[in-house]
Every structure is written in C-alpha cells, then in structure tokens.
Amino acid sequence: MEFATAGLFLLSFLHFGLSLTGIGMDVLCFLLLGLAAMDAETLRLPDVFTLTGIGLGIAYAALRPVEFPTDRLWHAGQSLLWAFLAALLLWIIRRIYYLLRRVEGLGMGDVKLLAMIAAWLGPGPTLLAFVLGTFAAALFGVAALVPGPRHRRSLAARLPLGSFLCAAALYTIFAGQPILHWYAKFLVY
C-alpha cells in the first residue's frame, strides 16, 4: 500500500507539478487509494473519509486561483452542487433498485464516495469515473460467474463498487481528459 501511495504521489507531481492542483490531487489520490482498499477488504466506506473528502473537495475548489475574491464562493458552491447532484443520481439508482428487488443494491458509502469525487473533479470527470467504474464492476461480476476450477459463485455475491469507482476516478485524474475531449466532439455540432 505504501508503494502504491508513493507511486501515485510521484505520478501526481510529474503530471501536475508542484502546485495547488498537484497538492490537491495528491490529497484526492490518497483518499481514493485508501477508500478503494477499505472497500475491497470490508465492503465499507467510512463516513470519516468520504464526508471529510467532500469537505476537502469544496475547500479545494474555494482555494483555486481566481480574479475576484467572490469567485471563491462561486467555485465552492459549484463543488457543493456537483457533490449533491452526484449523490442524488446514485441515491435514485439505489432507491429504484430497492423498489424493484426489495434488496439493498448499493450502500450509502458508494453514494457519498461519488459525491466526494464530484466535489473534487466536477461533472464531466465524475460522470466518466462513474461510467468506467460501473462498467468495470459489471465486467468483474460477469467474469466471477464463469465456472472454473473453484465453486460457482452466487448471483447475490456482493462487489465493492467503491473500489471500482476509486480506480476509475484515479484513471480519470491522470488519463481522462482525452476521453472527455473525444466525447465532447459528439456533443458539438
């Protein structure tokens, strides 16, 4: 784990330099890596990390360089709005799944994790991380059902969606911009 953390810090420094963005991305990477490991091991995403991460993401948005001091409040408000909307999206999916199956399909930790990612990265990168993370989790789930030398796993097996979201967010931080630019070409006439 220490090696992975050091590697991410070095990658962040090489990618963003020694700047506010670099320091902010170091903090976010540290949170994402820790949360991914926790979710993979325990299927839990503790509030002390996700809620603190949301607060730090809003503070990071407020500290960005701006022309007018009132813009800091605007950036913080946007960060809070994106966090709320991301949480709302995943909460609605969670509720629909529960209404259809009468079983919890997502934990509230996943909802708060996506809100944390949105507070730090904004709408486009968060949507990319959400799509990549859920796609990777679905592929992993399907692959786990393939019969092999071990016993067949149940369709009710629980997957750590948060770990996949964290991995996708890390990918998005360092390599997501080309994908976002490619996709944006389809939205512009």
PDB file of N, CA and C in Angstrom, residues 31-32 34-36 38-40 42-54 83 86-92 94-95 104-118 126 130 158-166:
ATOM      1  N   LEU A  31      -6.905   9.743  -0.596  1.00  0.00           N
ATOM      2  CA  LEU A  31      -8.248   9.339  -0.151  1.00  0.00           C
ATOM      3  C   LEU A  31      -8.792   8.193  -0.996  1.00  0.00           C
ATOM      4  N   LEU A  32      -8.660   8.307  -2.315  1.00  0.00           N
ATOM      5  CA  LEU A  32      -9.201   7.282  -3.208  1.00  0.00           C
ATOM      6  C   LEU A  32      -8.508   5.934  -3.009  1.00  0.00           C
ATOM      7  N   GLY A  34      -6.936   4.836  -0.307  1.00  0.00           N
ATOM      8  CA  GLY A  34      -7.339   4.286   0.988  1.00  0.00           C
ATOM      9  C   GLY A  34      -8.757   3.744   0.974  1.00  0.00           C
ATOM     10  N   LEU A  35      -9.676   4.493   0.366  1.00  0.00           N
ATOM     11  CA  LEU A  35     -11.065   4.046   0.307  1.00  0.00           C
ATOM     12  C   LEU A  35     -11.215   2.796  -0.558  1.00  0.00           C
ATOM     13  N   ALA A  36     -10.454   2.716  -1.645  1.00  0.00           N
ATOM     14  CA  ALA A  36     -10.513   1.528  -2.504  1.00  0.00           C
ATOM     15  C   ALA A  36     -10.076   0.290  -1.726  1.00  0.00           C
ATOM     16  N   MET A  38     -10.073  -0.093   1.587  1.00  0.00           N
ATOM     17  CA  MET A  38     -11.053  -0.378   2.647  1.00  0.00           C
ATOM     18  C   MET A  38     -12.283  -1.082   2.088  1.00  0.00           C
ATOM     19  N   ASP A  39     -12.791  -0.599   0.953  1.00  0.00           N
ATOM     20  CA  ASP A  39     -13.994  -1.196   0.389  1.00  0.00           C
ATOM     21  C   ASP A  39     -13.720  -2.617  -0.099  1.00  0.00           C
ATOM     22  N   ALA A  40     -12.551  -2.836  -0.694  1.00  0.00           N
ATOM     23  CA  ALA A  40     -12.213  -4.179  -1.176  1.00  0.00           C
ATOM     24  C   ALA A  40     -12.106  -5.167  -0.025  1.00  0.00           C
ATOM     25  N   THR A  42     -13.419  -4.703   3.300  1.00  0.00           N
ATOM     26  CA  THR A  42     -14.509  -4.733   4.284  1.00  0.00           C
ATOM     27  C   THR A  42     -15.895  -4.444   3.715  1.00  0.00           C
ATOM     28  N   LEU A  43     -15.967  -4.044   2.456  1.00  0.00           N
ATOM     29  CA  LEU A  43     -17.231  -3.600   1.851  1.00  0.00           C
ATOM     30  C   LEU A  43     -17.827  -2.424   2.623  1.00  0.00           C
ATOM     31  N   ARG A  44     -16.963  -1.584   3.165  1.00  0.00           N
ATOM     32  CA  ARG A  44     -17.377  -0.390   3.910  1.00  0.00           C
ATOM     33  C   ARG A  44     -16.583   0.814   3.415  1.00  0.00           C
ATOM     34  N   LEU A  45     -17.263   1.942   3.348  1.00  0.00           N
ATOM     35  CA  LEU A  45     -16.637   3.229   3.026  1.00  0.00           C
ATOM     36  C   LEU A  45     -16.974   4.173   4.175  1.00  0.00           C
ATOM     37  N   PRO A  46     -16.077   4.312   5.143  1.00  0.00           N
ATOM     38  CA  PRO A  46     -16.382   5.079   6.351  1.00  0.00           C
ATOM     39  C   PRO A  46     -16.665   6.554   6.076  1.00  0.00           C
ATOM     40  N   ASP A  47     -17.673   7.069   6.785  1.00  0.00           N
ATOM     41  CA  ASP A  47     -18.046   8.479   6.667  1.00  0.00           C
ATOM     42  C   ASP A  47     -16.884   9.409   7.001  1.00  0.00           C
ATOM     43  N   VAL A  48     -16.039   8.998   7.929  1.00  0.00           N
ATOM     44  CA  VAL A  48     -14.942   9.875   8.341  1.00  0.00           C
ATOM     45  C   VAL A  48     -14.038  10.205   7.148  1.00  0.00           C
ATOM     46  N   PHE A  49     -13.963   9.318   6.172  1.00  0.00           N
ATOM     47  CA  PHE A  49     -13.157   9.587   4.985  1.00  0.00           C
ATOM     48  C   PHE A  49     -13.975  10.222   3.859  1.00  0.00           C
ATOM     49  N   THR A  50     -15.185   9.705   3.600  1.00  0.00           N
ATOM     50  CA  THR A  50     -15.967  10.239   2.485  1.00  0.00           C
ATOM     51  C   THR A  50     -16.470  11.648   2.769  1.00  0.00           C
ATOM     52  N   LEU A  51     -17.020  11.860   3.956  1.00  0.00           N
ATOM     53  CA  LEU A  51     -17.549  13.192   4.282  1.00  0.00           C
ATOM     54  C   LEU A  51     -16.423  14.213   4.427  1.00  0.00           C
ATOM     55  N   THR A  52     -15.306  13.788   5.025  1.00  0.00           N
ATOM     56  CA  THR A  52     -14.141  14.672   5.106  1.00  0.00           C
ATOM     57  C   THR A  52     -13.638  14.977   3.704  1.00  0.00           C
ATOM     58  N   GLY A  53     -13.649  13.976   2.838  1.00  0.00           N
ATOM     59  CA  GLY A  53     -13.226  14.175   1.457  1.00  0.00           C
ATOM     60  C   GLY A  53     -14.112  15.162   0.712  1.00  0.00           C
ATOM     61  N   ILE A  54     -15.410  15.122   0.977  1.00  0.00           N
ATOM     62  CA  ILE A  54     -16.329  16.090   0.358  1.00  0.00           C
ATOM     63  C   ILE A  54     -15.968  17.496   0.835  1.00  0.00           C
ATOM     64  N   ALA A  83     -21.408  17.791  -5.979  1.00  0.00           N
ATOM     65  CA  ALA A  83     -21.408  16.700  -4.997  1.00  0.00           C
ATOM     66  C   ALA A  83     -22.845  16.268  -4.694  1.00  0.00           C
ATOM     67  N   ALA A  86     -24.353  14.423  -7.801  1.00  0.00           N
ATOM     68  CA  ALA A  86     -23.786  13.077  -7.966  1.00  0.00           C
ATOM     69  C   ALA A  86     -24.377  12.128  -6.923  1.00  0.00           C
ATOM     70  N   ALA A  87     -24.480  12.606  -5.685  1.00  0.00           N
ATOM     71  CA  ALA A  87     -25.073  11.781  -4.631  1.00  0.00           C
ATOM     72  C   ALA A  87     -26.536  11.485  -4.949  1.00  0.00           C
ATOM     73  N   LEU A  88     -27.244  12.476  -5.440  1.00  0.00           N
ATOM     74  CA  LEU A  88     -28.654  12.294  -5.785  1.00  0.00           C
ATOM     75  C   LEU A  88     -28.812  11.245  -6.889  1.00  0.00           C
ATOM     76  N   LEU A  89     -27.952  11.303  -7.909  1.00  0.00           N
ATOM     77  CA  LEU A  89     -28.008  10.331  -9.002  1.00  0.00           C
ATOM     78  C   LEU A  89     -27.863   8.911  -8.470  1.00  0.00           C
ATOM     79  N   LEU A  90     -26.847   8.672  -7.667  1.00  0.00           N
ATOM     80  CA  LEU A  90     -26.612   7.326  -7.161  1.00  0.00           C
ATOM     81  C   LEU A  90     -27.681   6.926  -6.139  1.00  0.00           C
ATOM     82  N   TRP A  91     -28.178   7.875  -5.367  1.00  0.00           N
ATOM     83  CA  TRP A  91     -29.239   7.579  -4.408  1.00  0.00           C
ATOM     84  C   TRP A  91     -30.513   7.160  -5.140  1.00  0.00           C
ATOM     85  N   ILE A  92     -30.840   7.836  -6.247  1.00  0.00           N
ATOM     86  CA  ILE A  92     -32.034   7.475  -7.032  1.00  0.00           C
ATOM     87  C   ILE A  92     -31.875   6.068  -7.604  1.00  0.00           C
ATOM     88  N   ARG A  94     -30.088   3.717  -6.361  1.00  0.00           N
ATOM     89  CA  ARG A  94     -30.187   2.850  -5.180  1.00  0.00           C
ATOM     90  C   ARG A  94     -31.645   2.597  -4.807  1.00  0.00           C
ATOM     91  N   ARG A  95     -32.449   3.657  -4.798  1.00  0.00           N
ATOM     92  CA  ARG A  95     -33.871   3.531  -4.434  1.00  0.00           C
ATOM     93  C   ARG A  95     -34.639   2.716  -5.477  1.00  0.00           C
ATOM     94  N   GLU A 104     -31.150  -4.210  -0.814  1.00  0.00           N
ATOM     95  CA  GLU A 104     -30.203  -3.103  -0.990  1.00  0.00           C
ATOM     96  C   GLU A 104     -29.157  -3.505  -2.023  1.00  0.00           C
ATOM     97  N   GLY A 105     -29.014  -2.712  -3.069  1.00  0.00           N
ATOM     98  CA  GLY A 105     -28.029  -2.999  -4.109  1.00  0.00           C
ATOM     99  C   GLY A 105     -26.780  -2.151  -3.984  1.00  0.00           C
ATOM    100  N   LEU A 106     -26.916  -0.983  -3.387  1.00  0.00           N
ATOM    101  CA  LEU A 106     -25.793  -0.066  -3.187  1.00  0.00           C
ATOM    102  C   LEU A 106     -25.830   0.417  -1.752  1.00  0.00           C
ATOM    103  N   GLY A 107     -24.671   0.638  -1.213  1.00  0.00           N
ATOM    104  CA  GLY A 107     -24.611   1.213   0.115  1.00  0.00           C
ATOM    105  C   GLY A 107     -24.547   2.731   0.048  1.00  0.00           C
ATOM    106  N   MET A 108     -24.869   3.365   1.146  1.00  0.00           N
ATOM    107  CA  MET A 108     -24.774   4.830   1.199  1.00  0.00           C
ATOM    108  C   MET A 108     -23.331   5.301   1.110  1.00  0.00           C
ATOM    109  N   GLY A 109     -22.385   4.429   1.446  1.00  0.00           N
ATOM    110  CA  GLY A 109     -20.978   4.776   1.288  1.00  0.00           C
ATOM    111  C   GLY A 109     -20.631   5.044  -0.165  1.00  0.00           C
ATOM    112  N   ASP A 110     -21.204   4.261  -1.076  1.00  0.00           N
ATOM    113  CA  ASP A 110     -20.973   4.475  -2.509  1.00  0.00           C
ATOM    114  C   ASP A 110     -21.547   5.820  -2.948  1.00  0.00           C
ATOM    115  N   VAL A 111     -22.697   6.170  -2.408  1.00  0.00           N
ATOM    116  CA  VAL A 111     -23.331   7.453  -2.719  1.00  0.00           C
ATOM    117  C   VAL A 111     -22.420   8.601  -2.274  1.00  0.00           C
ATOM    118  N   LYS A 112     -21.907   8.510  -1.057  1.00  0.00           N
ATOM    119  CA  LYS A 112     -21.033   9.563  -0.525  1.00  0.00           C
ATOM    120  C   LYS A 112     -19.699   9.599  -1.258  1.00  0.00           C
ATOM    121  N   LEU A 113     -19.207   8.431  -1.680  1.00  0.00           N
ATOM    122  CA  LEU A 113     -17.955   8.390  -2.440  1.00  0.00           C
ATOM    123  C   LEU A 113     -18.102   9.123  -3.769  1.00  0.00           C
ATOM    124  N   LEU A 114     -19.199   8.877  -4.486  1.00  0.00           N
ATOM    125  CA  LEU A 114     -19.398   9.574  -5.756  1.00  0.00           C
ATOM    126  C   LEU A 114     -19.546  11.072  -5.521  1.00  0.00           C
ATOM    127  N   ALA A 115     -20.175  11.463  -4.428  1.00  0.00           N
ATOM    128  CA  ALA A 115     -20.277  12.883  -4.083  1.00  0.00           C
ATOM    129  C   ALA A 115     -18.883  13.471  -3.831  1.00  0.00           C
ATOM    130  N   MET A 116     -18.026  12.714  -3.166  1.00  0.00           N
ATOM    131  CA  MET A 116     -16.658  13.186  -2.914  1.00  0.00           C
ATOM    132  C   MET A 116     -15.905  13.369  -4.233  1.00  0.00           C
ATOM    133  N   ILE A 117     -16.032  12.423  -5.118  1.00  0.00           N
ATOM    134  CA  ILE A 117     -15.362  12.524  -6.419  1.00  0.00           C
ATOM    135  C   ILE A 117     -15.869  13.750  -7.158  1.00  0.00           C
ATOM    136  N   ALA A 118     -17.167  13.995  -7.125  1.00  0.00           N
ATOM    137  CA  ALA A 118     -17.752  15.152  -7.815  1.00  0.00           C
ATOM    138  C   ALA A 118     -17.303  16.466  -7.191  1.00  0.00           C
ATOM    139  N   THR A 126     -16.469  13.269 -13.226  1.00  0.00           N
ATOM    140  CA  THR A 126     -17.217  12.391 -12.322  1.00  0.00           C
ATOM    141  C   THR A 126     -18.089  11.435 -13.116  1.00  0.00           C
ATOM    142  N   PHE A 130     -17.812   7.451 -13.079  1.00  0.00           N
ATOM    143  CA  PHE A 130     -18.996   6.646 -12.776  1.00  0.00           C
ATOM    144  C   PHE A 130     -19.223   5.588 -13.852  1.00  0.00           C
ATOM    145  N   ARG A 158     -21.681  -9.965  -3.346  1.00  0.00           N
ATOM    146  CA  ARG A 158     -21.528  -8.508  -3.213  1.00  0.00           C
ATOM    147  C   ARG A 158     -20.185  -8.084  -3.786  1.00  0.00           C
ATOM    148  N   LEU A 159     -20.209  -7.010  -4.563  1.00  0.00           N
ATOM    149  CA  LEU A 159     -18.990  -6.445  -5.136  1.00  0.00           C
ATOM    150  C   LEU A 159     -18.709  -5.098  -4.488  1.00  0.00           C
ATOM    151  N   PRO A 160     -17.444  -4.770  -4.308  1.00  0.00           N
ATOM    152  CA  PRO A 160     -17.103  -3.457  -3.749  1.00  0.00           C
ATOM    153  C   PRO A 160     -17.134  -2.384  -4.840  1.00  0.00           C
ATOM    154  N   LEU A 161     -18.305  -1.852  -5.144  1.00  0.00           N
ATOM    155  CA  LEU A 161     -18.424  -0.840  -6.191  1.00  0.00           C
ATOM    156  C   LEU A 161     -17.501   0.344  -5.909  1.00  0.00           C
ATOM    157  N   GLY A 162     -17.347   0.703  -4.646  1.00  0.00           N
ATOM    158  CA  GLY A 162     -16.484   1.824  -4.293  1.00  0.00           C
ATOM    159  C   GLY A 162     -15.059   1.641  -4.771  1.00  0.00           C
ATOM    160  N   SER A 163     -14.544   0.425  -4.720  1.00  0.00           N
ATOM    161  CA  SER A 163     -13.182   0.174  -5.200  1.00  0.00           C
ATOM    162  C   SER A 163     -13.086   0.442  -6.696  1.00  0.00           C
ATOM    163  N   PHE A 164     -14.104   0.039  -7.428  1.00  0.00           N
ATOM    164  CA  PHE A 164     -14.113   0.279  -8.874  1.00  0.00           C
ATOM    165  C   PHE A 164     -14.267   1.773  -9.181  1.00  0.00           C
ATOM    166  N   LEU A 165     -15.105   2.468  -8.412  1.00  0.00           N
ATOM    167  CA  LEU A 165     -15.257   3.913  -8.604  1.00  0.00           C
ATOM    168  C   LEU A 165     -13.950   4.645  -8.296  1.00  0.00           C
ATOM    169  N   CYS A 166     -13.260   4.212  -7.242  1.00  0.00           N
ATOM    170  CA  CYS A 166     -11.975   4.836  -6.894  1.00  0.00           C
ATOM    171  C   CYS A 166     -10.948   4.616  -7.997  1.00  0.00           C
TER     172      CYS A 166
END
